[in-house]
Tab-separated table of C-alpha atoms in Angstrom:
chain	number	residue	atom	x	y	z
A	17	MET	CA	7.045	-158.464	131.793
A	18	THR	CA	5.017	-155.309	130.990
A	19	SER	CA	6.642	-151.921	130.500
A	20	THR	CA	5.161	-150.716	133.794
A	21	ALA	CA	6.513	-153.752	135.627
A	22	GLN	CA	9.925	-153.215	134.039
A	23	ASP	CA	9.930	-149.555	135.085
A	24	ARG	CA	8.962	-150.548	138.625
A	25	ASP	CA	11.735	-153.142	138.774
A	26	VAL	CA	14.433	-150.724	137.549
A	27	VAL	CA	13.218	-147.947	139.859
A	28	ARG	CA	13.379	-150.256	142.867
A	29	THR	CA	16.815	-151.596	141.906
A	30	THR	CA	18.154	-148.053	141.581
A	31	ALA	CA	16.688	-147.149	144.965
A	32	GLY	CA	18.507	-150.061	146.562
A	33	GLU	CA	21.811	-148.872	145.101
A	34	LEU	CA	21.015	-145.292	146.179
A	35	ALA	CA	20.334	-146.401	149.746
A	36	GLU	CA	23.645	-148.244	149.921
A	37	GLU	CA	25.487	-145.191	148.559
A	38	MET	CA	23.810	-142.954	151.146
A	39	ARG	CA	24.643	-145.303	154.000
A	40	ARG	CA	28.311	-145.567	152.988
A	41	ARG	CA	29.037	-142.011	151.908
A	42	ALA	CA	27.302	-139.719	154.425
A	43	PRO	CA	29.955	-137.359	155.863
A	44	ARG	CA	30.498	-137.008	159.587
A	45	GLY	CA	27.837	-134.869	161.245
A	46	VAL	CA	25.306	-135.539	158.476
A	47	ARG	CA	22.837	-138.416	158.585
A	48	PRO	CA	20.767	-139.875	155.756
A	49	SER	CA	17.156	-138.764	155.846
A	50	SER	CA	15.574	-140.193	152.703
A	51	GLY	CA	16.296	-141.132	149.124
A	52	ALA	CA	13.832	-141.197	146.250
A	53	VAL	CA	13.756	-142.580	142.713
A	54	GLN	CA	10.902	-141.586	140.415
A	55	SER	CA	9.688	-142.322	136.904
A	56	TRP	CA	6.644	-140.447	135.625
A	57	HIS	CA	4.298	-139.676	132.748
A	58	ARG	CA	2.143	-136.535	132.844
A	59	VAL	CA	-0.388	-135.189	130.342
A	60	SER	CA	-2.052	-131.798	130.686
A	61	GLY	CA	-3.953	-129.459	128.436
A	62	ARG	CA	-7.293	-127.856	127.650
A	63	PHE	CA	-10.336	-129.379	125.955
A	64	ALA	CA	-12.848	-126.982	124.387
A	65	GLU	CA	-15.084	-126.973	121.334
A	66	GLY	CA	-14.357	-130.651	120.743
A	67	SER	CA	-10.574	-130.374	120.496
A	68	VAL	CA	-7.453	-130.266	122.657
A	69	SER	CA	-5.122	-127.254	122.899
A	70	ASP	CA	-2.099	-126.276	125.011
A	71	LEU	CA	-1.166	-129.949	125.163
A	72	SER	CA	1.827	-130.846	127.331
A	73	LEU	CA	3.259	-134.370	127.317
A	74	GLN	CA	5.902	-134.961	129.974
A	75	GLN	CA	7.876	-138.009	130.922
A	76	GLY	CA	10.985	-138.277	132.971
A	77	GLU	CA	13.077	-139.913	135.629
A	78	ALA	CA	14.923	-138.439	138.587
A	79	THR	CA	16.866	-139.506	141.668
A	80	SER	CA	17.402	-137.553	144.874
A	81	ALA	CA	19.190	-137.998	148.190
A	82	ARG	CA	18.347	-136.020	151.315
A	83	TYR	CA	20.476	-135.651	154.442
A	84	LEU	CA	19.900	-133.905	157.758
A	85	GLY	CA	22.722	-131.822	159.185
A	86	GLU	CA	23.099	-129.102	161.772
A	87	HIS	CA	21.802	-126.526	159.283
A	88	GLY	CA	18.744	-128.545	158.246
A	89	LEU	CA	17.935	-130.473	155.093
A	90	ILE	CA	20.511	-131.066	152.370
A	91	HIS	CA	18.800	-132.055	149.128
A	92	ARG	CA	20.687	-133.378	146.094
A	93	ALA	CA	18.967	-134.423	142.863
A	94	VAL	CA	20.005	-135.587	139.398
A	95	PRO	CA	17.973	-136.398	136.287
A	96	GLY	CA	17.651	-140.045	135.346
A	97	LEU	CA	17.800	-143.156	137.492
A	98	ASN	CA	21.239	-142.608	138.982
A	99	PRO	CA	22.398	-143.469	142.515
A	100	ALA	CA	25.223	-140.948	142.094
A	101	ALA	CA	22.782	-138.447	143.612
A	102	ALA	CA	24.083	-139.719	146.968
A	103	ARG	CA	27.636	-138.534	146.333
A	104	PHE	CA	28.752	-135.312	147.960
A	105	GLY	CA	31.878	-135.044	145.844
A	106	GLY	CA	30.230	-135.162	142.426
A	107	PHE	CA	27.606	-136.683	140.216
A	108	GLY	CA	29.741	-139.143	138.266
A	109	SER	CA	28.560	-142.571	137.200
A	110	THR	CA	28.377	-145.290	139.818
A	111	GLY	CA	27.804	-148.157	137.433
A	112	GLY	CA	24.816	-150.427	138.058
A	113	HIS	CA	21.305	-149.495	137.009
A	114	HIS	CA	20.863	-145.970	135.783
A	115	ARG	CA	19.277	-144.537	132.667
A	116	GLY	CA	19.568	-141.019	131.382
A	117	GLY	CA	16.944	-141.435	128.665
A	118	PRO	CA	13.179	-140.956	128.927
A	119	ALA	CA	10.830	-143.278	130.745
A	120	GLY	CA	9.073	-146.038	128.823
A	121	PRO	CA	5.973	-145.522	126.648
A	122	PRO	CA	2.951	-143.902	128.342
A	123	PRO	CA	0.160	-146.101	129.708
A	124	SER	CA	-2.809	-146.566	127.387
A	125	TRP	CA	-5.159	-144.490	129.574
A	126	LEU	CA	-2.903	-141.452	129.016
A	127	GLU	CA	-3.184	-141.644	125.234
A	128	ILE	CA	-4.906	-138.600	123.744
A	129	GLY	CA	-7.692	-140.597	122.113
A	130	ALA	CA	-8.797	-142.108	125.427
A	131	ILE	CA	-8.637	-138.721	127.152
A	132	VAL	CA	-10.691	-136.952	124.470
A	133	SER	CA	-13.366	-139.642	124.607
A	134	SER	CA	-13.961	-139.087	128.345
A	135	LEU	CA	-13.868	-135.296	128.121
A	136	ARG	CA	-16.253	-135.250	125.175
A	137	GLU	CA	-18.764	-137.200	127.291
A	138	LEU	CA	-18.506	-134.525	129.993
A	139	GLU	CA	-18.954	-131.733	127.445
A	140	GLU	CA	-21.994	-133.375	125.879
A	141	ALA	CA	-23.601	-133.908	129.287
A	142	ALA	CA	-23.148	-130.218	130.078
A	143	ARG	CA	-24.502	-128.993	126.731
A	144	SER	CA	-27.545	-131.245	126.881
A	145	ARG	CA	-28.540	-129.811	130.266
A	146	ASP	CA	-29.935	-126.554	128.851
A	147	PRO	CA	-29.981	-124.706	125.505
A	148	SER	CA	-28.373	-121.684	127.174
A	149	ILE	CA	-25.022	-123.496	127.527
A	150	ALA	CA	-22.631	-121.570	125.275
A	151	GLN	CA	-19.194	-122.918	126.149
A	152	VAL	CA	-17.557	-125.804	127.998
A	153	VAL	CA	-13.858	-125.559	128.893
A	154	ILE	CA	-12.025	-128.393	130.654
A	155	ASP	CA	-8.450	-128.060	131.893
A	156	PHE	CA	-6.994	-131.460	132.693
A	157	GLU	CA	-3.953	-132.918	134.424
A	158	LEU	CA	-3.389	-136.682	134.359
A	159	SER	CA	-0.340	-138.557	135.593
A	160	GLU	CA	1.075	-141.949	136.479
A	161	GLN	CA	4.312	-142.494	138.343
A	162	GLU	CA	6.498	-145.155	139.880
A	163	MET	CA	8.483	-144.361	142.994
A	164	ALA	CA	10.847	-146.182	145.307
A	165	LEU	CA	11.825	-144.528	148.566
A	166	ALA	CA	14.438	-145.207	151.208
A	167	SER	CA	14.027	-143.526	154.581
A	168	GLY	CA	14.931	-143.426	158.231
A	169	GLU	CA	18.104	-144.250	160.059
A	170	ASP	CA	18.324	-147.468	158.054
A	171	VAL	CA	17.832	-146.164	154.521
A	172	ARG	CA	18.036	-149.717	153.188
A	173	ARG	CA	14.346	-150.111	154.077
A	174	LEU	CA	12.562	-149.519	150.784
A	175	ARG	CA	8.956	-148.589	150.028
A	176	THR	CA	7.430	-148.521	146.552
A	177	GLU	CA	4.619	-146.310	145.330
A	178	HIS	CA	2.477	-146.545	142.189
A	179	ARG	CA	0.482	-143.321	141.938
A	180	LEU	CA	-2.251	-142.192	139.570
A	181	LEU	CA	-3.898	-138.787	139.379
A	182	SER	CA	-6.796	-137.385	137.359
A	183	TYR	CA	-7.666	-133.754	138.067
A	184	LEU	CA	-10.084	-131.577	136.091
A	185	SER	CA	-11.026	-127.924	136.302
A	186	VAL	CA	-14.340	-127.472	134.486
A	187	ARG	CA	-15.827	-124.113	133.493
A	188	VAL	CA	-19.221	-123.864	131.786
A	189	VAL	CA	-20.585	-120.591	130.410
A	190	ALA	CA	-24.323	-120.031	129.993
A	191	ARG	CA	-25.773	-117.131	127.991
A	192	ARG	CA	-29.334	-115.798	127.762
A	193	GLY	CA	-29.706	-112.518	125.925
A	194	ASP	CA	-27.236	-110.116	127.515
A	195	ARG	CA	-26.911	-112.210	130.703
A	196	VAL	CA	-23.822	-114.392	131.076
A	197	SER	CA	-23.029	-116.776	133.926
A	198	THR	CA	-20.253	-119.256	134.655
A	199	GLY	CA	-20.372	-122.516	136.605
A	200	PHE	CA	-17.245	-124.077	138.128
A	201	TYR	CA	-16.365	-127.594	139.256
A	202	THR	CA	-13.057	-129.344	140.090
A	203	PRO	CA	-13.440	-133.138	140.236
A	204	GLY	CA	-10.402	-135.327	140.898
A	205	VAL	CA	-9.379	-138.841	141.924
A	206	SER	CA	-6.181	-140.678	142.715
A	207	GLY	CA	-6.929	-143.004	139.831
A	208	ARG	CA	-7.605	-143.109	136.110
A	209	LEU	CA	-9.827	-140.629	134.327
A	210	ASP	CA	-12.677	-143.126	134.062
A	211	GLY	CA	-12.902	-142.940	137.865
A	212	ILE	CA	-14.598	-139.548	137.421
A	213	ASP	CA	-18.285	-139.713	136.501
A	214	ALA	CA	-18.088	-137.493	133.406
A	215	ALA	CA	-21.841	-137.301	132.803
A	216	ALA	CA	-22.631	-136.362	136.397
A	217	CYS	CA	-19.879	-133.727	136.443
A	218	GLY	CA	-21.107	-132.157	133.219
A	219	ALA	CA	-24.693	-131.972	134.441
A	220	GLU	CA	-23.704	-130.469	137.799
A	221	VAL	CA	-21.472	-127.700	136.490
A	222	ALA	CA	-24.066	-126.826	133.835
A	223	ARG	CA	-26.728	-126.564	136.545
A	224	ARG	CA	-24.566	-124.025	138.368
A	225	ALA	CA	-24.010	-121.995	135.216
A	226	VAL	CA	-27.711	-121.874	134.274
A	227	ALA	CA	-28.750	-120.940	137.812
A	228	GLY	CA	-26.402	-117.960	137.689
A	229	LEU	CA	-28.320	-116.404	134.797
A	230	ASP	CA	-30.905	-115.258	137.331
A	231	ALA	CA	-28.314	-113.988	139.826
A	232	ARG	CA	-28.828	-110.885	141.935
A	233	PRO	CA	-26.063	-108.578	143.136
A	234	ALA	CA	-24.461	-109.973	146.265
A	235	PRO	CA	-24.941	-108.065	149.526
A	236	VAL	CA	-22.090	-106.237	151.243
A	237	GLY	CA	-21.088	-106.458	154.904
A	238	ARG	CA	-20.469	-108.938	157.690
A	239	MET	CA	-22.934	-111.812	157.816
A	240	PRO	CA	-23.174	-115.582	158.330
A	241	VAL	CA	-21.801	-117.667	155.462
A	242	VAL	CA	-22.861	-121.272	154.975
A	243	VAL	CA	-20.107	-123.091	153.068
A	244	ALA	CA	-20.937	-126.246	151.116
A	245	GLY	CA	-18.925	-129.371	151.885
A	246	GLY	CA	-16.188	-130.796	149.688
A	247	ARG	CA	-14.592	-128.037	147.617
A	248	GLY	CA	-15.788	-125.482	150.168
A	249	MET	CA	-13.295	-126.938	152.630
A	250	VAL	CA	-10.575	-125.110	150.680
A	251	LEU	CA	-11.463	-122.245	153.017
A	252	LEU	CA	-10.403	-124.360	155.997
A	253	HIS	CA	-7.363	-125.727	154.167
A	254	GLU	CA	-5.951	-122.390	153.057
A	255	ALA	CA	-6.971	-120.020	155.810
A	256	CYS	CA	-6.648	-122.218	158.874
A	257	CYS	CA	-4.383	-125.214	158.313
A	258	HIS	CA	-1.234	-123.886	156.593
A	259	PRO	CA	-0.007	-122.451	159.925
A	260	LEU	CA	-0.115	-126.042	161.280
A	261	GLU	CA	2.558	-127.227	158.813
A	262	GLY	CA	5.836	-127.964	160.569
A	263	ASP	CA	8.039	-125.446	158.775
A	264	GLU	CA	5.552	-122.657	159.498
A	265	VAL	CA	5.409	-123.736	163.155
A	266	ALA	CA	9.220	-123.760	163.365
A	267	ARG	CA	9.206	-120.205	161.980
A	268	GLY	CA	6.795	-119.144	164.718
A	269	SER	CA	3.311	-119.391	163.208
A	270	VAL	CA	0.271	-118.287	165.159
A	271	TYR	CA	-0.121	-121.886	166.450
A	272	ALA	CA	3.492	-122.447	167.526
A	273	GLY	CA	3.784	-123.718	171.113
A	274	ARG	CA	0.019	-124.016	171.550
A	275	LEU	CA	-0.560	-127.783	171.612
A	276	GLY	CA	-3.481	-128.566	173.897
A	277	GLU	CA	-4.983	-125.085	173.675
A	278	GLN	CA	-8.544	-124.345	172.583
A	279	ILE	CA	-8.108	-122.729	169.158
A	280	ALA	CA	-11.481	-123.534	167.571
A	281	SER	CA	-15.129	-124.098	168.274
A	282	PRO	CA	-15.782	-127.353	170.179
A	283	LEU	CA	-17.705	-128.477	167.064
A	284	VAL	CA	-14.470	-128.623	165.063
A	285	GLU	CA	-12.480	-131.818	164.537
A	286	VAL	CA	-9.918	-131.698	161.734
A	287	ARG	CA	-7.783	-134.564	160.473
A	288	ASP	CA	-5.111	-134.702	157.828
A	289	ASP	CA	-5.639	-138.157	156.313
A	290	SER	CA	-3.566	-139.509	153.433
A	291	THR	CA	-5.353	-142.890	153.591
A	292	VAL	CA	-8.776	-141.786	152.215
A	293	PRO	CA	-9.548	-144.158	149.295
A	294	GLY	CA	-9.601	-142.376	145.947
A	295	ALA	CA	-8.923	-138.872	147.284
A	296	VAL	CA	-6.332	-136.875	145.345
A	297	GLY	CA	-4.101	-136.334	148.388
A	298	SER	CA	-3.847	-140.030	149.264
A	299	TYR	CA	-0.797	-142.288	149.061
A	300	GLY	CA	0.796	-145.316	150.702
A	301	CYS	CA	3.741	-143.304	152.000
A	302	ASP	CA	4.895	-139.723	151.654
A	303	ASP	CA	7.744	-138.578	149.421
A	304	GLU	CA	10.263	-139.403	152.153
A	305	GLY	CA	9.031	-142.961	152.660
A	306	THR	CA	7.096	-142.331	155.885
A	307	ALA	CA	3.945	-144.456	156.017
A	308	ALA	CA	0.620	-142.750	155.294
A	309	ARG	CA	-1.578	-142.085	158.292
A	310	SER	CA	-4.459	-140.079	159.696
A	311	THR	CA	-3.330	-137.255	162.001
A	312	THR	CA	-5.889	-135.498	164.192
A	313	VAL	CA	-4.736	-131.888	164.352
A	314	ILE	CA	-7.801	-130.379	166.055
A	315	GLU	CA	-10.093	-132.330	168.389
A	316	GLU	CA	-13.152	-130.733	170.008
A	317	GLY	CA	-11.542	-127.424	169.151
A	318	ARG	CA	-8.196	-128.189	170.836
A	319	LEU	CA	-4.890	-128.239	168.967
A	320	ARG	CA	-3.482	-131.785	169.093
A	321	ALA	CA	-0.688	-132.082	166.518
A	322	TYR	CA	1.333	-130.473	163.744
A	323	LEU	CA	1.994	-131.760	160.220
A	324	THR	CA	5.664	-132.547	159.668
A	325	ASP	CA	8.216	-133.896	157.251
A	326	ARG	CA	11.525	-135.325	158.540
A	327	ASP	CA	13.292	-131.961	158.645
A	328	SER	CA	10.592	-130.034	160.525
A	329	ALA	CA	9.982	-132.999	162.852
A	330	ALA	CA	13.665	-132.962	163.797
A	331	ARG	CA	13.502	-129.217	164.475
A	332	LEU	CA	10.332	-129.555	166.565
A	333	GLY	CA	11.519	-132.673	168.421
A	334	THR	CA	8.637	-134.867	167.226
A	335	GLU	CA	8.145	-137.873	164.972
A	336	PRO	CA	7.443	-137.167	161.275
A	337	SER	CA	3.709	-137.348	160.547
A	338	GLY	CA	4.059	-138.516	156.921
A	339	ASN	CA	3.467	-135.107	155.337
A	340	GLY	CA	6.738	-134.696	153.414
A	341	ARG	CA	5.624	-133.932	149.839
A	342	CYS	CA	7.240	-132.588	146.676
A	343	GLY	CA	6.164	-131.880	143.094
A	344	THR	CA	8.843	-134.244	141.776
A	345	VAL	CA	11.812	-135.758	143.578
A	346	GLN	CA	13.986	-133.120	141.905
A	347	GLN	CA	12.515	-130.689	144.444
A	348	PRO	CA	13.054	-130.836	148.219
A	349	PRO	CA	10.169	-132.230	150.277
A	350	LEU	CA	8.137	-129.808	152.369
A	351	PRO	CA	5.539	-130.408	155.099
A	352	ARG	CA	2.260	-130.271	153.182
A	353	MET	CA	-1.359	-131.153	153.825
A	354	THR	CA	-2.744	-134.245	152.059
A	355	ASN	CA	-6.513	-134.569	152.520
A	356	THR	CA	-7.922	-131.945	154.895
A	357	CYS	CA	-10.906	-133.616	156.569
A	358	LEU	CA	-13.483	-131.893	158.752
A	359	ALA	CA	-15.512	-134.435	160.736
A	360	ALA	CA	-19.278	-134.563	160.280
A	361	GLY	CA	-21.522	-132.880	162.803
A	362	THR	CA	-25.063	-133.696	163.894
A	363	SER	CA	-27.103	-130.980	162.154
A	364	GLY	CA	-28.935	-131.386	158.869
A	365	VAL	CA	-28.136	-128.943	156.057
A	366	ASP	CA	-31.794	-127.848	155.897
A	367	GLU	CA	-31.709	-127.276	159.650
A	368	ILE	CA	-28.655	-124.993	159.359
A	369	ILE	CA	-30.225	-123.013	156.517
A	370	ALA	CA	-33.513	-122.677	158.427
A	371	ASP	CA	-31.570	-121.310	161.418
A	372	THR	CA	-29.911	-118.595	159.285
A	373	PRO	CA	-32.135	-115.489	158.970
A	374	PHE	CA	-29.892	-113.806	156.409
A	375	GLY	CA	-26.569	-114.647	154.777
A	376	ILE	CA	-24.795	-116.302	151.872
A	377	TYR	CA	-24.644	-119.947	150.831
A	378	ALA	CA	-21.266	-120.528	149.140
A	379	GLU	CA	-21.661	-123.483	146.793
A	380	HIS	CA	-18.233	-123.189	145.128
A	381	VAL	CA	-15.274	-121.411	146.712
A	382	GLY	CA	-12.602	-120.443	144.204
A	383	GLY	CA	-9.061	-119.138	144.439
A	384	GLY	CA	-8.022	-116.267	146.599
A	385	GLU	CA	-5.229	-114.835	148.686
A	386	VAL	CA	-3.946	-115.770	152.132
A	387	VAL	CA	-1.352	-113.891	154.161
A	388	GLU	CA	0.207	-116.813	156.002
A	389	ALA	CA	1.955	-114.624	158.579
A	390	THR	CA	-1.367	-113.193	159.805
A	391	GLY	CA	-4.002	-115.634	158.516
A	392	GLU	CA	-5.907	-112.893	156.685
A	393	PHE	CA	-7.666	-114.222	153.578
A	394	THR	CA	-9.930	-113.329	150.689
A	395	PHE	CA	-11.657	-116.016	148.593
A	396	ARG	CA	-13.973	-115.851	145.610
A	397	VAL	CA	-17.466	-117.313	145.836
A	398	THR	CA	-17.976	-118.212	142.201
A	399	ASN	CA	-21.327	-119.945	142.649
A	400	GLY	CA	-23.327	-118.582	145.584
A	401	TRP	CA	-26.886	-118.082	146.795
A	402	LEU	CA	-28.726	-115.692	149.072
A	403	ILE	CA	-30.229	-116.962	152.328
A	404	GLU	CA	-33.309	-115.024	153.425
A	405	LYS	CA	-35.585	-115.852	156.374
A	406	GLY	CA	-34.133	-119.346	156.671
A	407	ARG	CA	-34.486	-120.227	152.977
A	408	ILE	CA	-32.110	-120.377	150.019
A	409	THR	CA	-33.658	-117.946	147.543
A	410	ASP	CA	-31.824	-116.395	144.591
A	411	PRO	CA	-28.355	-116.991	143.178
A	412	VAL	CA	-25.915	-114.117	143.620
A	413	ARG	CA	-23.237	-112.855	141.280
A	414	GLU	CA	-19.620	-113.719	141.919
A	415	THR	CA	-18.445	-112.150	145.169
A	416	THR	CA	-15.742	-112.471	147.802
A	417	ILE	CA	-15.539	-113.533	151.421
A	418	ALA	CA	-12.802	-112.252	153.703
A	419	GLY	CA	-11.714	-112.804	157.267
A	420	LEU	CA	-9.026	-114.110	159.599
A	421	GLY	CA	-8.202	-117.832	159.752
A	422	THR	CA	-7.970	-117.982	163.541
A	423	GLU	CA	-11.383	-116.320	163.832
A	424	VAL	CA	-12.985	-118.673	161.311
A	425	LEU	CA	-12.101	-121.679	163.456
A	426	ARG	CA	-13.731	-120.084	166.492
A	427	ASP	CA	-16.730	-118.771	164.530
A	428	ILE	CA	-17.880	-122.115	163.100
A	429	ASP	CA	-21.201	-122.428	164.898
A	430	ALA	CA	-22.887	-125.251	162.949
A	431	VAL	CA	-21.561	-128.423	161.293
A	432	ALA	CA	-23.808	-130.598	159.111
A	433	ASP	CA	-23.931	-134.376	158.846
A	434	ASP	CA	-23.218	-134.489	155.088
A	435	VAL	CA	-19.633	-135.175	154.015
A	436	THR	CA	-18.444	-134.566	150.453
A	437	VAL	CA	-15.063	-135.367	148.910
A	438	GLY	CA	-13.562	-132.515	146.878
A	439	ALA	CA	-10.273	-131.784	145.158
A	440	ALA	CA	-7.975	-128.786	144.777
A	441	LYS	CA	-4.382	-127.858	143.908
A	442	CYS	CA	-2.124	-126.259	146.501
A	443	GLY	CA	1.029	-124.251	145.839
A	444	LYS	CA	3.912	-123.683	148.241
A	445	PHE	CA	7.331	-122.258	147.356
A	446	GLY	CA	6.652	-122.967	143.683
A	447	GLN	CA	5.655	-126.604	144.180
A	448	TRP	CA	2.087	-127.612	143.285
A	449	VAL	CA	0.520	-130.791	144.678
A	450	PRO	CA	-3.051	-132.149	144.640
A	451	VAL	CA	-4.931	-131.967	147.929
A	452	GLY	CA	-8.208	-133.440	149.057
A	453	VAL	CA	-10.763	-131.127	150.701
A	454	ILE	CA	-13.248	-133.323	152.511
A	455	GLY	CA	-16.014	-132.372	154.868
A	456	PRO	CA	-19.616	-131.358	155.482
A	457	THR	CA	-21.536	-128.124	155.098
A	458	VAL	CA	-20.584	-125.620	157.820
A	459	ARG	CA	-21.721	-122.191	158.926
A	460	VAL	CA	-19.254	-119.475	159.837
A	461	GLY	CA	-21.047	-116.996	162.066
A	462	SER	CA	-19.514	-113.871	160.549
A	463	LEU	CA	-17.455	-113.196	157.422
A	464	LEU	CA	-17.073	-110.050	155.352
A	465	VAL	CA	-18.950	-110.443	152.072
A	466	GLY	CA	-17.519	-108.080	149.476
A	467	GLY	CA	-20.564	-107.593	147.283
A	468	THR	CA	-20.710	-107.893	143.486
A	469	GLU	CA	-19.312	-104.649	142.144
């Protein structure tokens, strides 16, 4: 039996013991919600100038038990594979299968030599694109984990999960004389690192960096913004969809109590889909053991559903949608997006550009700020272009776009027929999880472009 198979067997055995403990020991007035057992390996760091720095090697095991009571979720977690997490009176040993030591040896694909080989290929592809390429920096996060989850009224029903993640944040700097430009790209897959086309990624991010050397100052004012598909959907994810998460709805978000209402342009259909093959937000079941699914949250502009974990579903009187996610099982699950998917439209990208007299084409949307209570947002356009007389003309220097999430949904006036799969990281209450951002090119009729200076 391989080390991975042994880990999987012990994790599942511990989960069975945990489920039995939860069933037997839940106090009156408290019902079991879910139990989770997890073993993981995680490697992260930075690759630049041919070498790795800031290297972090993590491995661990944890067990958690979650109960629902009159005051909401009760979450209890212990390190190691230990069903004593289910005990309200203490965390003493229960006998049976539990290990306090580290997980087994890391899989071969997480060894530093294999990682460096793939990242060096990406770096070489970027540098060979143009002699102006001065620097290539790659931040990486790679992980593999085994999970066993017990959930529902009968916590003895077990689900197992074997999850892989490869997520890169690539930054390429080009220099020509006194002009400096940076290209950005964030590829990711729910698989091994060789599932990312390193050569293609290097060439693409270098192209963006070189193009920026000829950038003009960005204009200032309200104007149409055409947002590229894939990574560009982070605008939709952050500014529009967080208020659809069950805990935000229970707290009275702008979309609370509005199921069935027209909240967006009729062109807009948004799904949260954790079943997309290879996308970074995909899984077989969520971190509470609820089966993965596709949930249509907006259809023809009408609000159809919320995204819930078991706790928020209980508070809203609905069924959980399979969106209970956590960074590790040591942290309580929260209702989180998985892969935010905007459905394709019927327009061609060239057609949308030709129909835009003046505006900005946002090729890469970077980080920003969102005020979740109001939906106000500001995002960086790190690689953008000017649209003039229906044509993409010159690149523009890094700028910002700002607006209101509820208005963005209504102001989407064109949706293209191209769909691209992108990746991002999303933080909530200190927990970071990978999320897919999937969709076509769209045009927002009016956003505030902040200019360059």
